[in-house]
Coordinates of C-alpha atoms (C1' of nucleotides) in Angstrom, one line a residue:
Chain A
M1287 CA -33.9 9.8 -5.3
V1288 CA -31.1 8.7 -3.1
S1289 CA -27.8 9.0 -4.8
P1290 CA -25.6 6.0 -3.9
L1291 CA -22.2 7.7 -4.4
E1292 CA -23.4 10.8 -2.4
T1293 CA -24.6 8.5 0.3
R1294 CA -21.3 6.8 0.5
L1295 CA -19.2 9.9 0.5
S1296 CA -21.4 11.5 3.1
Q1297 CA -20.5 8.8 5.5
H1298 CA -17.0 10.4 5.6
L1299 CA -17.8 14.0 5.4
P1300 CA -20.7 16.4 5.4
L1301 CA -21.1 17.5 1.8
T1302 CA -22.1 21.0 0.5
F1303 CA -25.1 21.4 -1.7
A1304 CA -22.9 22.1 -4.7
E1305 CA -20.9 18.9 -4.1
R1306 CA -24.0 16.8 -3.7
D1307 CA -25.4 18.3 -6.9
A1308 CA -22.2 17.5 -8.8
L1309 CA -22.3 13.9 -7.6
Q1310 CA -25.9 13.6 -8.7
W1311 CA -25.0 14.8 -12.2
L1312 CA -22.8 11.8 -12.5
E1313 CA -25.7 9.5 -12.0
R1314 CA -28.1 10.3 -14.8
R1315 CA -27.4 7.4 -17.2
E1316 CA -28.9 4.3 -15.6
Q1317 CA -28.3 0.8 -16.9
R1318 CA -29.5 -2.6 -15.7
F1319 CA -27.7 -5.9 -16.1
I1320 CA -28.7 -9.5 -15.4
A1321 CA -26.7 -11.8 -13.1
G1322 CA -23.6 -13.1 -14.9
K1323 CA -23.4 -10.3 -17.5
V1324 CA -19.9 -9.1 -18.4
I1325 CA -20.1 -5.3 -18.4
V1326 CA -16.5 -4.3 -19.2
R1327 CA -13.9 -6.7 -20.5
E1328 CA -10.2 -6.6 -19.5
G1329 CA -8.1 -5.2 -22.2
E1330 CA -10.9 -3.5 -24.1
A1331 CA -11.2 0.2 -24.7
Y1332 CA -13.8 1.7 -22.4
E1333 CA -15.5 5.0 -22.3
N1334 CA -17.3 5.0 -19.0
L1335 CA -16.9 4.4 -15.3
H1336 CA -19.8 2.9 -13.3
I1337 CA -21.3 3.7 -10.0
V1338 CA -23.3 0.9 -8.4
A1339 CA -26.9 1.7 -7.6
S1340 CA -27.8 -1.8 -6.6
G1341 CA -26.6 -5.4 -6.8
W1342 CA -23.2 -7.2 -6.5
L1343 CA -20.4 -7.1 -9.0
H1344 CA -16.8 -8.1 -9.1
G1345 CA -13.7 -7.0 -10.9
S1346 CA -11.3 -9.7 -12.0
I1347 CA -8.2 -10.3 -14.1
R1348 CA -7.2 -13.3 -16.1
L1349 CA -3.8 -14.9 -15.8
H1350 CA -1.5 -16.3 -18.4
D1351 CA -2.6 -19.9 -17.7
G1352 CA -6.3 -19.0 -18.0
S1353 CA -7.2 -18.9 -14.3
R1354 CA -9.0 -15.9 -12.9
Q1355 CA -8.3 -13.7 -10.0
I1356 CA -11.2 -11.8 -8.5
L1357 CA -9.8 -8.5 -7.2
R1358 CA -12.7 -6.9 -5.5
F1359 CA -16.5 -7.1 -5.0
Y1360 CA -18.5 -4.0 -5.5
F1361 CA -21.7 -2.9 -3.7
V1362 CA -24.0 0.1 -3.7
G1363 CA -22.1 3.3 -3.8
D1364 CA -18.9 1.8 -5.1
L1365 CA -17.1 3.3 -8.1
T1366 CA -16.2 0.1 -9.9
T1367 CA -12.8 -0.7 -11.3
A1368 CA -11.9 2.9 -10.8
F1369 CA -8.2 1.9 -11.1
S1370 CA -8.7 1.5 -14.8
I1371 CA -8.8 5.2 -15.1
A1372 CA -5.0 5.1 -15.6
W1373 CA -5.4 3.5 -19.0
R1374 CA -7.7 3.8 -22.0
H1375 CA -8.2 0.0 -21.9
S1376 CA -9.7 -1.6 -18.9
A1377 CA -7.3 -3.2 -16.5
A1378 CA -10.0 -5.7 -15.3
T1379 CA -13.2 -7.4 -16.2
L1380 CA -16.3 -6.2 -14.5
T1381 CA -19.0 -8.8 -14.1
A1382 CA -22.4 -8.7 -12.5
V1383 CA -22.7 -11.2 -9.7
S1384 CA -26.4 -10.6 -9.2
A1385 CA -28.9 -8.5 -11.2
C1386 CA -27.7 -4.9 -10.8
T1387 CA -28.3 -1.3 -11.7
L1388 CA -25.4 1.0 -12.6
Y1389 CA -24.9 4.6 -13.4
E1390 CA -22.7 5.1 -16.4
M1391 CA -20.4 8.1 -16.3
P1392 CA -17.9 9.3 -18.9
R1393 CA -14.3 9.2 -17.9
A1394 CA -13.9 12.9 -18.4
A1395 CA -16.7 13.6 -15.9
L1396 CA -14.3 12.4 -13.2
G1397 CA -11.8 14.9 -14.4
R1398 CA -14.3 17.7 -14.2
L1399 CA -15.2 16.6 -10.7
F1400 CA -11.6 17.0 -9.7
R1401 CA -11.5 20.4 -11.2
D1402 CA -14.8 21.8 -9.9
H1403 CA -14.8 20.1 -6.5
P1404 CA -11.2 19.5 -5.4
R1405 CA -12.3 18.3 -2.0
L1406 CA -14.3 15.5 -3.5
G1407 CA -11.3 14.7 -5.7
A1408 CA -9.2 14.4 -2.6
L1409 CA -11.9 12.3 -0.8
L1410 CA -12.0 10.0 -3.8
Y1411 CA -8.2 9.7 -3.6
A1412 CA -8.6 8.7 0.1
V1413 CA -11.3 6.2 -0.7
S1414 CA -9.2 4.7 -3.4
A1415 CA -6.3 4.5 -1.0
S1416 CA -8.4 2.5 1.4
E1417 CA -9.3 0.1 -1.3
H1418 CA -5.7 -0.2 -2.2
V1419 CA -4.8 -1.2 1.3
A1420 CA -7.6 -3.7 1.3
T1421 CA -6.1 -5.3 -1.8
A1422 CA -2.7 -5.2 -0.1
D1423 CA -4.2 -7.0 2.9
R1424 CA -5.5 -9.7 0.7
L1425 CA -2.2 -10.0 -1.0
A1426 CA -0.6 -10.7 2.4
S1427 CA -3.3 -13.1 3.3
I1428 CA -3.0 -15.1 0.1
G1429 CA 0.8 -15.1 0.2
R1430 CA 1.2 -16.3 3.7
T1431 CA -1.7 -18.0 5.3
A1432 CA -3.5 -21.3 5.1
G1433 CA -6.7 -21.8 3.2
M1434 CA -9.0 -21.7 6.2
Y1435 CA -7.7 -18.3 7.2
R1436 CA -7.9 -16.9 3.8
V1437 CA -11.6 -17.9 3.5
A1438 CA -12.4 -16.6 6.9
T1439 CA -10.6 -13.3 6.2
F1440 CA -12.5 -12.9 3.0
L1441 CA -15.9 -13.6 4.7
L1442 CA -15.1 -11.1 7.5
D1443 CA -14.1 -8.5 4.9
I1444 CA -17.3 -8.9 2.9
R1445 CA -19.4 -8.8 6.1
S1446 CA -17.6 -5.6 7.1
R1447 CA -18.3 -4.0 3.8
L1448 CA -21.9 -5.0 3.8
L1449 CA -22.3 -3.4 7.2
V1450 CA -21.1 -0.1 5.8
V1451 CA -23.3 -0.4 2.7
D1452 CA -26.5 -2.0 4.1
G1453 CA -26.2 -1.1 7.7
L1454 CA -27.0 -4.7 8.5
A1455 CA -26.5 -5.2 12.2
G1456 CA -25.9 -8.9 12.2
A1457 CA -23.3 -11.4 11.4
T1458 CA -25.6 -13.2 9.0
F1459 CA -25.6 -12.5 5.3
E1460 CA -26.2 -14.0 2.0
L1461 CA -23.1 -14.8 -0.2
P1462 CA -24.4 -15.2 -3.7
L1463 CA -21.2 -16.8 -4.9
T1464 CA -20.3 -20.3 -6.1
Q1465 CA -17.4 -21.9 -4.3
Q1466 CA -15.5 -21.5 -7.6
D1467 CA -16.0 -17.7 -7.4
L1468 CA -14.8 -17.8 -3.8
G1469 CA -11.8 -19.7 -4.8
D1470 CA -11.0 -17.3 -7.5
A1471 CA -11.1 -14.5 -4.9
V1472 CA -8.9 -16.1 -2.3
G1473 CA -6.6 -18.2 -4.5
L1474 CA -7.8 -21.7 -3.9
T1475 CA -9.4 -24.4 -5.9
K1476 CA -13.1 -24.9 -5.4
A1477 CA -12.4 -28.3 -3.9
H1478 CA -10.2 -26.7 -1.3
V1479 CA -12.6 -23.9 -0.6
N1480 CA -15.1 -26.5 0.3
R1481 CA -12.7 -28.2 2.7
S1482 CA -11.7 -24.8 4.2
L1483 CA -15.4 -24.0 4.8
K1484 CA -15.9 -27.3 6.5
S1485 CA -12.9 -26.7 8.7
L1486 CA -14.3 -23.3 9.6
E1487 CA -17.6 -24.9 10.5
A1488 CA -15.8 -27.4 12.6
T1489 CA -14.4 -24.6 14.8
G1490 CA -17.9 -23.7 15.6
L1491 CA -17.3 -20.0 14.6
L1492 CA -19.2 -20.3 11.4
E1493 CA -22.5 -21.8 10.1
R1494 CA -23.8 -22.2 6.6
E1495 CA -27.2 -22.8 5.2
G1496 CA -27.0 -22.8 1.4
K1497 CA -25.8 -19.3 0.5
I1498 CA -26.4 -18.0 3.9
I1499 CA -23.4 -17.4 6.1
R1500 CA -23.6 -16.9 9.8
I1501 CA -20.6 -15.9 11.7
K1502 CA -21.3 -17.0 15.2
D1503 CA -18.6 -15.1 17.0
V1504 CA -17.3 -12.2 14.9
D1505 CA -14.8 -11.0 17.5
A1506 CA -13.4 -14.5 18.1
L1507 CA -13.0 -15.2 14.4
T1508 CA -11.5 -11.7 13.8
K1509 CA -9.0 -12.4 16.4
L1510 CA -8.3 -15.9 15.3
V1511 CA -7.3 -14.9 11.7
G1512 CA -5.9 -11.5 12.5
F1513 CA -8.4 -9.6 10.3
K1514 CA -8.0 -5.9 10.1
D1515 CA -11.0 -3.9 9.1
R1516 CA -10.1 -1.2 6.6
H1517 CA -13.6 0.1 5.8
G1518 CA -14.9 1.9 8.8
H1519 CA -13.6 5.4 8.1
V1520 CA -11.1 7.3 6.1
A1521 CA -9.2 10.3 7.5
I1522 CA -10.4 13.6 6.3
D1523 CA -8.2 15.9 8.4
W1524 CA -5.9 16.5 5.5
L1525 CA -8.6 17.5 3.0
P1526 CA -8.6 21.1 1.7
P1527 CA -11.5 23.3 2.8
S1528 CA -14.7 22.8 0.8
A1529 CA -14.1 25.4 -1.8
N1530 CA -12.5 28.7 -3.0
F1531 CA -15.9 30.3 -2.4
G1532 CA -16.4 29.7 1.2
D1533 CA -19.3 32.2 1.6
I1534 CA -21.4 30.5 -1.0
D1535 CA -20.7 27.2 0.7
H1536 CA -21.8 28.4 3.9
N1537 CA -25.1 29.6 2.5
E1538 CA -25.7 26.4 0.7
T1539 CA -24.9 24.0 3.5
T1540 CA -27.3 25.9 5.8
V1541 CA -29.9 25.8 3.0
A1542 CA -29.4 22.1 2.7
Chain B
M1024 CA 17.8 21.4 -8.4
V1025 CA 15.8 18.7 -10.1
S1026 CA 12.6 17.9 -8.4
P1027 CA 12.0 14.2 -8.4
L1028 CA 8.2 14.3 -8.2
E1029 CA 8.0 17.0 -10.8
T1030 CA 10.3 14.9 -13.1
R1031 CA 8.1 11.9 -12.5
L1032 CA 4.8 13.6 -13.3
S1033 CA 6.3 15.4 -16.2
Q1034 CA 6.7 12.1 -17.9
H1035 CA 3.0 11.9 -18.2
L1036 CA 2.0 15.4 -18.9
P1037 CA 3.7 18.8 -19.6
L1038 CA 3.2 20.8 -16.5
T1039 CA 2.6 24.5 -16.2
F1040 CA 5.0 26.8 -14.3
A1041 CA 2.5 27.1 -11.4
E1042 CA 2.2 23.4 -11.2
R1043 CA 5.9 22.8 -11.1
D1044 CA 6.3 25.5 -8.5
A1045 CA 3.7 23.9 -6.3
L1046 CA 5.4 20.5 -6.5
Q1047 CA 8.7 22.0 -5.6
W1048 CA 7.2 23.6 -2.5
L1049 CA 6.5 20.1 -1.3
E1050 CA 10.1 19.2 -1.4
R1051 CA 11.7 21.6 1.0
R1052 CA 12.3 19.4 4.0
E1053 CA 15.0 17.0 3.2
Q1054 CA 16.0 14.0 5.3
R1055 CA 18.6 11.3 5.0
F1056 CA 18.4 7.8 6.2
I1057 CA 20.8 4.9 6.4
A1058 CA 20.1 1.5 4.9
G1059 CA 17.8 -0.5 7.1
K1060 CA 16.3 2.4 8.9
V1061 CA 12.6 2.2 9.6
I1062 CA 11.1 5.5 8.7
V1063 CA 7.4 5.0 9.5
R1064 CA 6.0 2.1 11.4
E1065 CA 2.8 0.4 10.7
G1066 CA 0.0 1.4 13.1
E1067 CA 1.7 4.5 14.4
A1068 CA 0.4 8.0 14.0
Y1069 CA 2.3 9.9 11.3
E1070 CA 2.3 13.5 10.2
N1071 CA 4.2 13.4 6.9
L1072 CA 4.2 11.8 3.6
H1073 CA 7.6 11.2 1.8
I1074 CA 8.8 11.8 -1.7
V1075 CA 11.9 9.8 -2.7
A1076 CA 14.8 11.9 -3.8
S1077 CA 17.3 9.0 -4.0
G1078 CA 17.6 5.4 -2.8
W1079 CA 15.4 2.3 -2.5
L1080 CA 12.8 1.8 0.1
H1081 CA 9.9 -0.6 0.6
G1082 CA 6.5 -0.6 2.3
S1083 CA 5.5 -3.7 4.2
I1084 CA 2.8 -5.0 6.5
R1085 CA 3.1 -7.5 9.2
L1086 CA 0.8 -10.4 9.6
H1087 CA -0.8 -12.0 12.5
D1088 CA 1.8 -14.8 12.6
G1089 CA 4.7 -12.4 12.6
S1090 CA 5.6 -12.8 8.9
R1091 CA 6.1 -9.8 6.7
Q1092 CA 4.6 -8.9 3.3
I1093 CA 6.5 -6.4 1.3
L1094 CA 3.9 -4.5 -0.7
R1095 CA 5.9 -2.3 -2.9
F1096 CA 9.4 -0.9 -3.5
Y1097 CA 9.9 2.8 -3.9
F1098 CA 12.3 4.7 -6.1
V1099 CA 13.2 8.2 -7.1
G1100 CA 10.0 10.3 -7.6
D1101 CA 7.7 7.9 -5.8
L1102 CA 5.3 9.1 -3.2
T1103 CA 5.8 6.5 -0.5
T1104 CA 3.0 4.6 1.1
A1105 CA 0.6 7.2 -0.1
F1106 CA -2.3 4.9 0.6
S1107 CA -1.9 5.6 4.3
I1108 CA -3.5 9.0 3.6
A1109 CA -6.8 7.3 4.3
W1110 CA -5.9 7.0 8.0
R1111 CA -4.1 8.9 10.7
H1112 CA -2.1 5.9 11.5
S1113 CA 0.2 4.4 8.9
A1114 CA -1.1 1.4 7.1
A1115 CA 2.3 0.1 6.4
T1116 CA 5.9 0.2 7.6
L1117 CA 8.3 2.2 5.4
T1118 CA 11.9 0.9 5.5
A1119 CA 15.0 2.2 3.7
V1120 CA 16.6 -0.6 1.7
S1121 CA 19.6 1.4 0.8
A1122 CA 20.8 4.8 2.1
C1123 CA 18.3 7.3 0.8
T1124 CA 17.1 10.9 0.8
L1125 CA 13.5 11.8 1.2
Y1126 CA 11.5 15.0 1.2
E1127 CA 9.1 15.2 4.1
M1128 CA 5.7 16.7 3.4
P1129 CA 2.8 17.4 5.7
R1130 CA -0.4 15.4 5.0
A1131 CA -2.3 18.6 4.6
A1132 CA 0.0 19.8 1.9
L1133 CA -1.4 17.1 -0.3
G1134 CA -4.9 18.4 0.4
R1135 CA -3.8 21.9 -0.7
L1136 CA -2.3 20.5 -3.8
F1137 CA -5.7 19.0 -4.7
R1138 CA -7.3 22.4 -4.1
D1139 CA -4.8 24.6 -5.9
H1140 CA -4.0 22.3 -8.7
P1141 CA -6.8 20.0 -9.5
R1142 CA -5.2 18.6 -12.5
L1143 CA -2.3 17.4 -10.5
G1144 CA -4.7 15.9 -8.0
A1145 CA -6.3 14.0 -10.8
L1146 CA -2.9 12.9 -12.1
L1147 CA -1.9 11.7 -8.7
Y1148 CA -5.2 9.7 -8.6
A1149 CA -4.2 8.1 -11.9
V1150 CA -0.7 7.3 -10.7
S1151 CA -2.1 5.8 -7.6
A1152 CA -4.5 3.8 -9.7
S1153 CA -1.7 2.3 -11.7
E1154 CA 0.0 1.3 -8.5
H1155 CA -3.2 -0.3 -7.3
V1156 CA -3.3 -2.4 -10.5
A1157 CA 0.3 -3.4 -10.0
T1158 CA -0.6 -4.6 -6.5
A1159 CA -3.5 -6.5 -8.0
D1160 CA -1.2 -8.1 -10.5
R1161 CA 1.0 -9.3 -7.8
L1162 CA -2.0 -10.6 -5.9
A1163 CA -2.9 -12.7 -8.9
S1164 CA 0.7 -13.8 -9.4
I1165 CA 1.1 -14.9 -5.8
G1166 CA -2.3 -16.6 -5.6
R1167 CA -2.0 -18.7 -8.7
T1168 CA 1.5 -19.3 -10.0
A1169 CA 4.5 -21.4 -9.1
G1170 CA 7.5 -19.9 -7.3
M1171 CA 9.7 -19.5 -10.3
Y1172 CA 7.1 -17.5 -12.1
R1173 CA 6.5 -15.2 -9.1
V1174 CA 10.1 -14.4 -8.8
A1175 CA 10.5 -13.8 -12.5
T1176 CA 7.5 -11.6 -12.6
F1177 CA 8.9 -9.6 -9.7
L1178 CA 12.2 -9.1 -11.4
L1179 CA 10.6 -8.0 -14.6
D1180 CA 8.5 -5.6 -12.6
I1181 CA 11.4 -4.1 -10.8
R1182 CA 13.4 -3.8 -14.0
S1183 CA 10.5 -2.1 -15.7
R1184 CA 10.2 0.5 -13.0
L1185 CA 13.9 1.1 -12.9
L1186 CA 13.7 1.8 -16.6
V1187 CA 11.2 4.5 -16.0
V1188 CA 13.1 6.0 -13.1
D1189 CA 16.7 5.7 -14.2
G1190 CA 16.2 5.4 -17.9
L1191 CA 18.6 2.5 -17.9
A1192 CA 18.6 0.9 -21.2
G1193 CA 19.7 -2.6 -20.3
A1194 CA 18.3 -5.7 -18.8
T1195 CA 21.1 -5.7 -16.2
F1196 CA 20.5 -4.1 -12.8
E1197 CA 21.5 -4.4 -9.2
L1198 CA 19.0 -5.9 -6.7
P1199 CA 20.1 -4.8 -3.3
L1200 CA 17.9 -7.3 -1.5
T1201 CA 18.5 -10.4 0.5
Q1202 CA 16.7 -13.5 -0.6
Q1203 CA 14.7 -13.2 2.5
D1204 CA 13.4 -9.8 1.4
L1205 CA 12.6 -11.1 -2.0
G1206 CA 10.7 -13.9 -0.4
D1207 CA 8.7 -11.5 1.7
A1208 CA 7.8 -9.7 -1.5
V1209 CA 6.6 -12.7 -3.5
G1210 CA 5.4 -14.9 -0.7
L1211 CA 8.0 -17.6 -0.6
T1212 CA 10.5 -18.7 2.0
K1213 CA 14.1 -17.7 1.4
A1214 CA 15.0 -21.3 0.8
H1215 CA 12.5 -21.6 -2.0
V1216 CA 13.5 -18.2 -3.4
N1217 CA 16.9 -19.6 -3.9
R1218 CA 15.6 -22.7 -5.6
S1219 CA 13.4 -20.6 -7.8
L1220 CA 16.3 -18.4 -8.8
K1221 CA 18.3 -21.5 -9.7
S1222 CA 15.5 -22.8 -11.8
L1223 CA 15.3 -19.5 -13.6
E1224 CA 19.0 -19.6 -14.3
A1225 CA 18.6 -23.2 -15.6
T1226 CA 16.2 -21.9 -18.2
G1227 CA 19.0 -19.7 -19.5
L1228 CA 16.9 -16.6 -19.4
L1229 CA 18.5 -15.1 -16.3
E1230 CA 22.0 -14.7 -14.9
R1231 CA 23.2 -13.6 -11.5
E1232 CA 26.4 -12.4 -10.1
G1233 CA 26.1 -11.5 -6.5
K1234 CA 23.4 -8.8 -6.4
I1235 CA 23.6 -8.2 -10.1
I1236 CA 20.7 -9.5 -12.2
R1237 CA 20.9 -9.9 -15.9
I1238 CA 17.8 -10.9 -17.8
K1239 CA 19.2 -12.4 -21.0
D1240 CA 16.0 -12.3 -23.0
V1241 CA 13.5 -9.9 -21.6
D1242 CA 10.9 -10.6 -24.2
A1243 CA 11.1 -14.3 -23.9
L1244 CA 10.9 -14.2 -20.1
T1245 CA 8.0 -11.7 -20.3
K1246 CA 6.2 -14.1 -22.6
L1247 CA 7.0 -17.1 -20.5
V1248 CA 5.6 -15.8 -17.3
G1249 CA 2.8 -13.6 -18.8
F1250 CA 4.1 -10.4 -17.3
K1251 CA 2.1 -7.2 -17.9
D1252 CA 3.9 -3.9 -17.7
R1253 CA 1.8 -1.4 -15.9
H1254 CA 4.3 1.4 -15.6
G1255 CA 4.8 2.8 -19.0
H1256 CA 2.1 5.4 -19.2
V1257 CA -1.0 6.6 -17.5
A1258 CA -3.9 7.9 -19.5
I1259 CA -4.4 11.7 -19.3
D1260 CA -7.2 12.1 -21.7
W1261 CA -9.7 12.4 -18.9
L1262 CA -7.9 15.1 -16.9
P1263 CA -9.5 18.5 -16.5
P1264 CA -7.8 21.4 -18.3
S1265 CA -4.8 22.8 -16.5
A1266 CA -6.6 25.5 -14.6
N1267 CA -9.3 28.0 -14.2
F1268 CA -6.9 30.7 -15.4
G1269 CA -6.1 29.4 -18.9
D1270 CA -4.5 32.6 -20.1
I1271 CA -1.9 32.7 -17.3
D1272 CA -1.1 29.1 -18.0
H1273 CA -0.4 29.8 -21.6
N1274 CA 2.0 32.5 -20.7
E1275 CA 3.8 30.5 -18.2
T1276 CA 4.2 27.4 -20.3
T1277 CA 5.7 29.4 -23.1
V1278 CA 8.0 31.1 -20.6
A1279 CA 9.1 27.8 -19.3
Chain C
dC822 C1' 41.9 -15.9 10.9
dG823 C1' 37.7 -15.8 13.5
dT824 C1' 33.1 -14.2 12.9
dG825 C1' 28.6 -13.5 11.2
dA826 C1' 25.2 -12.7 7.7
dG827 C1' 23.5 -14.4 3.7
dA828 C1' 23.4 -18.0 0.2
dT829 C1' 23.0 -22.8 -0.8
dT830 C1' 21.6 -27.5 -0.4
dG831 C1' 19.4 -31.7 1.6
dA832 C1' 15.7 -34.4 3.9
dT833 C1' 11.1 -34.6 5.3
dA834 C1' 6.4 -33.4 6.1
dG835 C1' 2.2 -31.1 4.9
dC836 C1' -0.9 -28.4 2.4
dG837 C1' -3.3 -27.6 -1.7
dT838 C1' -3.9 -29.3 -6.4
dT839 C1' -5.6 -32.4 -9.6
dC840 C1' -8.6 -35.6 -11.2
dA841 C1' -12.5 -38.2 -10.6
dA842 C1' -16.7 -39.8 -8.8
dC843 C1' -20.8 -39.1 -6.4
dT844 C1' -24.7 -36.4 -4.3
dG845 C1' -28.1 -32.9 -4.0
dT846 C1' -31.1 -29.6 -6.0
dG847 C1' -33.6 -26.6 -9.0
dG848 C1' -35.2 -26.0 -13.6
dT849 C1' -37.2 -27.7 -17.9
dG850 C1' -39.7 -30.3 -21.2
dG851 C1' -42.6 -34.0 -22.2
Chain D
dC1274 C1' -46.4 -34.6 -12.4
dC1275 C1' -42.4 -36.8 -13.4
dA1276 C1' -38.0 -37.8 -15.9
dC1277 C1' -34.1 -35.8 -17.0
dC1278 C1' -30.4 -32.6 -17.0
dA1279 C1' -27.1 -29.2 -15.7
dC1280 C1' -24.7 -27.2 -12.2
dA1281 C1' -23.0 -26.7 -7.7
dG1282 C1' -21.4 -28.9 -3.8
dT1283 C1' -19.0 -32.8 -1.6
dT1284 C1' -15.7 -36.3 -1.0
dG1285 C1' -11.7 -39.4 -1.9
dA1286 C1' -6.9 -40.6 -3.5
dA1287 C1' -2.6 -39.5 -5.2
dC1288 C1' 0.7 -36.2 -6.5
dG1289 C1' 3.7 -32.2 -6.3
dC1290 C1' 5.1 -27.8 -4.7
dT1291 C1' 6.6 -25.3 -0.9
dA1292 C1' 7.5 -24.9 4.0
dT1293 C1' 10.3 -26.3 7.6
dC1294 C1' 14.4 -27.5 9.8
dA1295 C1' 19.0 -28.1 9.6
dA1296 C1' 23.6 -28.3 7.9
dT1297 C1' 27.1 -26.5 5.1
dC1298 C1' 29.2 -23.0 2.2
dT1299 C1' 30.8 -18.4 0.8
dC1300 C1' 32.5 -14.1 1.5
dA1301 C1' 33.2 -9.6 3.4
dC1302 C1' 35.1 -7.6 7.4
dG1303 C1' 37.3 -6.7 11.7

DNA sequence: CGTGAGATTGATAGCGTTCAACTGTGGTGG
DNA sequence: CCACCACAGTTGAACGCTATCAATCTCACG
């Protein structure tokens, strides 16, 4: 009965009972998808947002010339393609990378969450902000650096997020992507992704075995490519107090 | 006495008196800056967010190798580098492009806004989402398209935002940027920016006179480069009702 | 008229794409 | 159990876009 979104948000902030209850209400409609399934298609009207309960997904947009840009990968506890909330039609395509389980949540439920739990609304704003900055980092990386660096930055970023999500200690993880997918994420062709991976291996900082990636010296690689980790924490000092009914809160947190 | 942020948000949604009042409270500390001034520096602790009252600014980040990526330009009514809210230290450098006037607003004031006016919080979330998607579009553009297309997309994007902000009817506008700046925004060197502009002029779809840009056929150029306008509207159907005190609202909106 | 910043243009080199071929591997049907 | 197939990964060769470096030009300004 662990709520993924609650777990995620709790990493930033101790939540009140009422807040946790509200989050769990968002996670009642469970759906499962097989690997490769397109869940929401760019440009189509959509009714629901999705919270990831398990599995990998990605959000992508398609360009004029038919090529695809993968914007972000989503893991347990992520609110997928949340940026689409600004429109009735989805801004991106949501695709299951692996088999996954999602909770479906009506758009209006997010509005109610802002109303009933402003502090959670503000926290979601901050989380969304951190994702925006991660996108911005990738923008800079793609615009200005050579292929090998883009790939390394990408791998460090995924590793960093998996750490937060899975609590995996190590620098070894499985990357269930084709090199084509990887290329669509970092803006390279699959051929050059392959060469970039080879170059990385040649530095001795990275090893591969099939889909398994092992970063042999995370610090050295981080320094080499100038990677900035944006996922550790979000600032909460600016958030409003947990409610208009502070007394009830106090009771409930102690109960919890 | 026109409040820029209020004006901006009113474009999406009729605001109540209380909401408008709250927004105006954020705009009491006015500051002026000359062109070129660095207002917030990446990585430094910061206390305040800024609302643009007049002028152009941009937010940028610096890469490992010293090069600069401009993430976004800011105009009247924009909440600048709002994504930094997720950290105590600014995620980006905020620089005045032209002389400008800003309102300074403590970070915690944003938190109070979420608490006291949840609907505004949700609306800010949506606006932030639309900016995130704009960043994502640029990411795709930079990763996958040739220089001429990137520049054209950038110009169409700026034009589109100026339309919203200034209500300018035409396809002619002043671009107070050096070609170096433009290159830092679209991921090209200044030399290649120049060649890309020349190529665009050669198509007959664009004219330049100094800093003045005239797009001769917006629709044709939009179609040519596959530009998607993300600035027109944000969806508000998911927002919560305007307050817990519906009756007061009703009075106040009619009074207004 | 000198000065300096930005714009423009040219020559060259390199990175990444494109296209194509080949290899390895896991799954499937006979 | 094996032949076959599809798909991903790998590698090579040639091309083209963009960076780099440098020189020149333009223009506003003191």
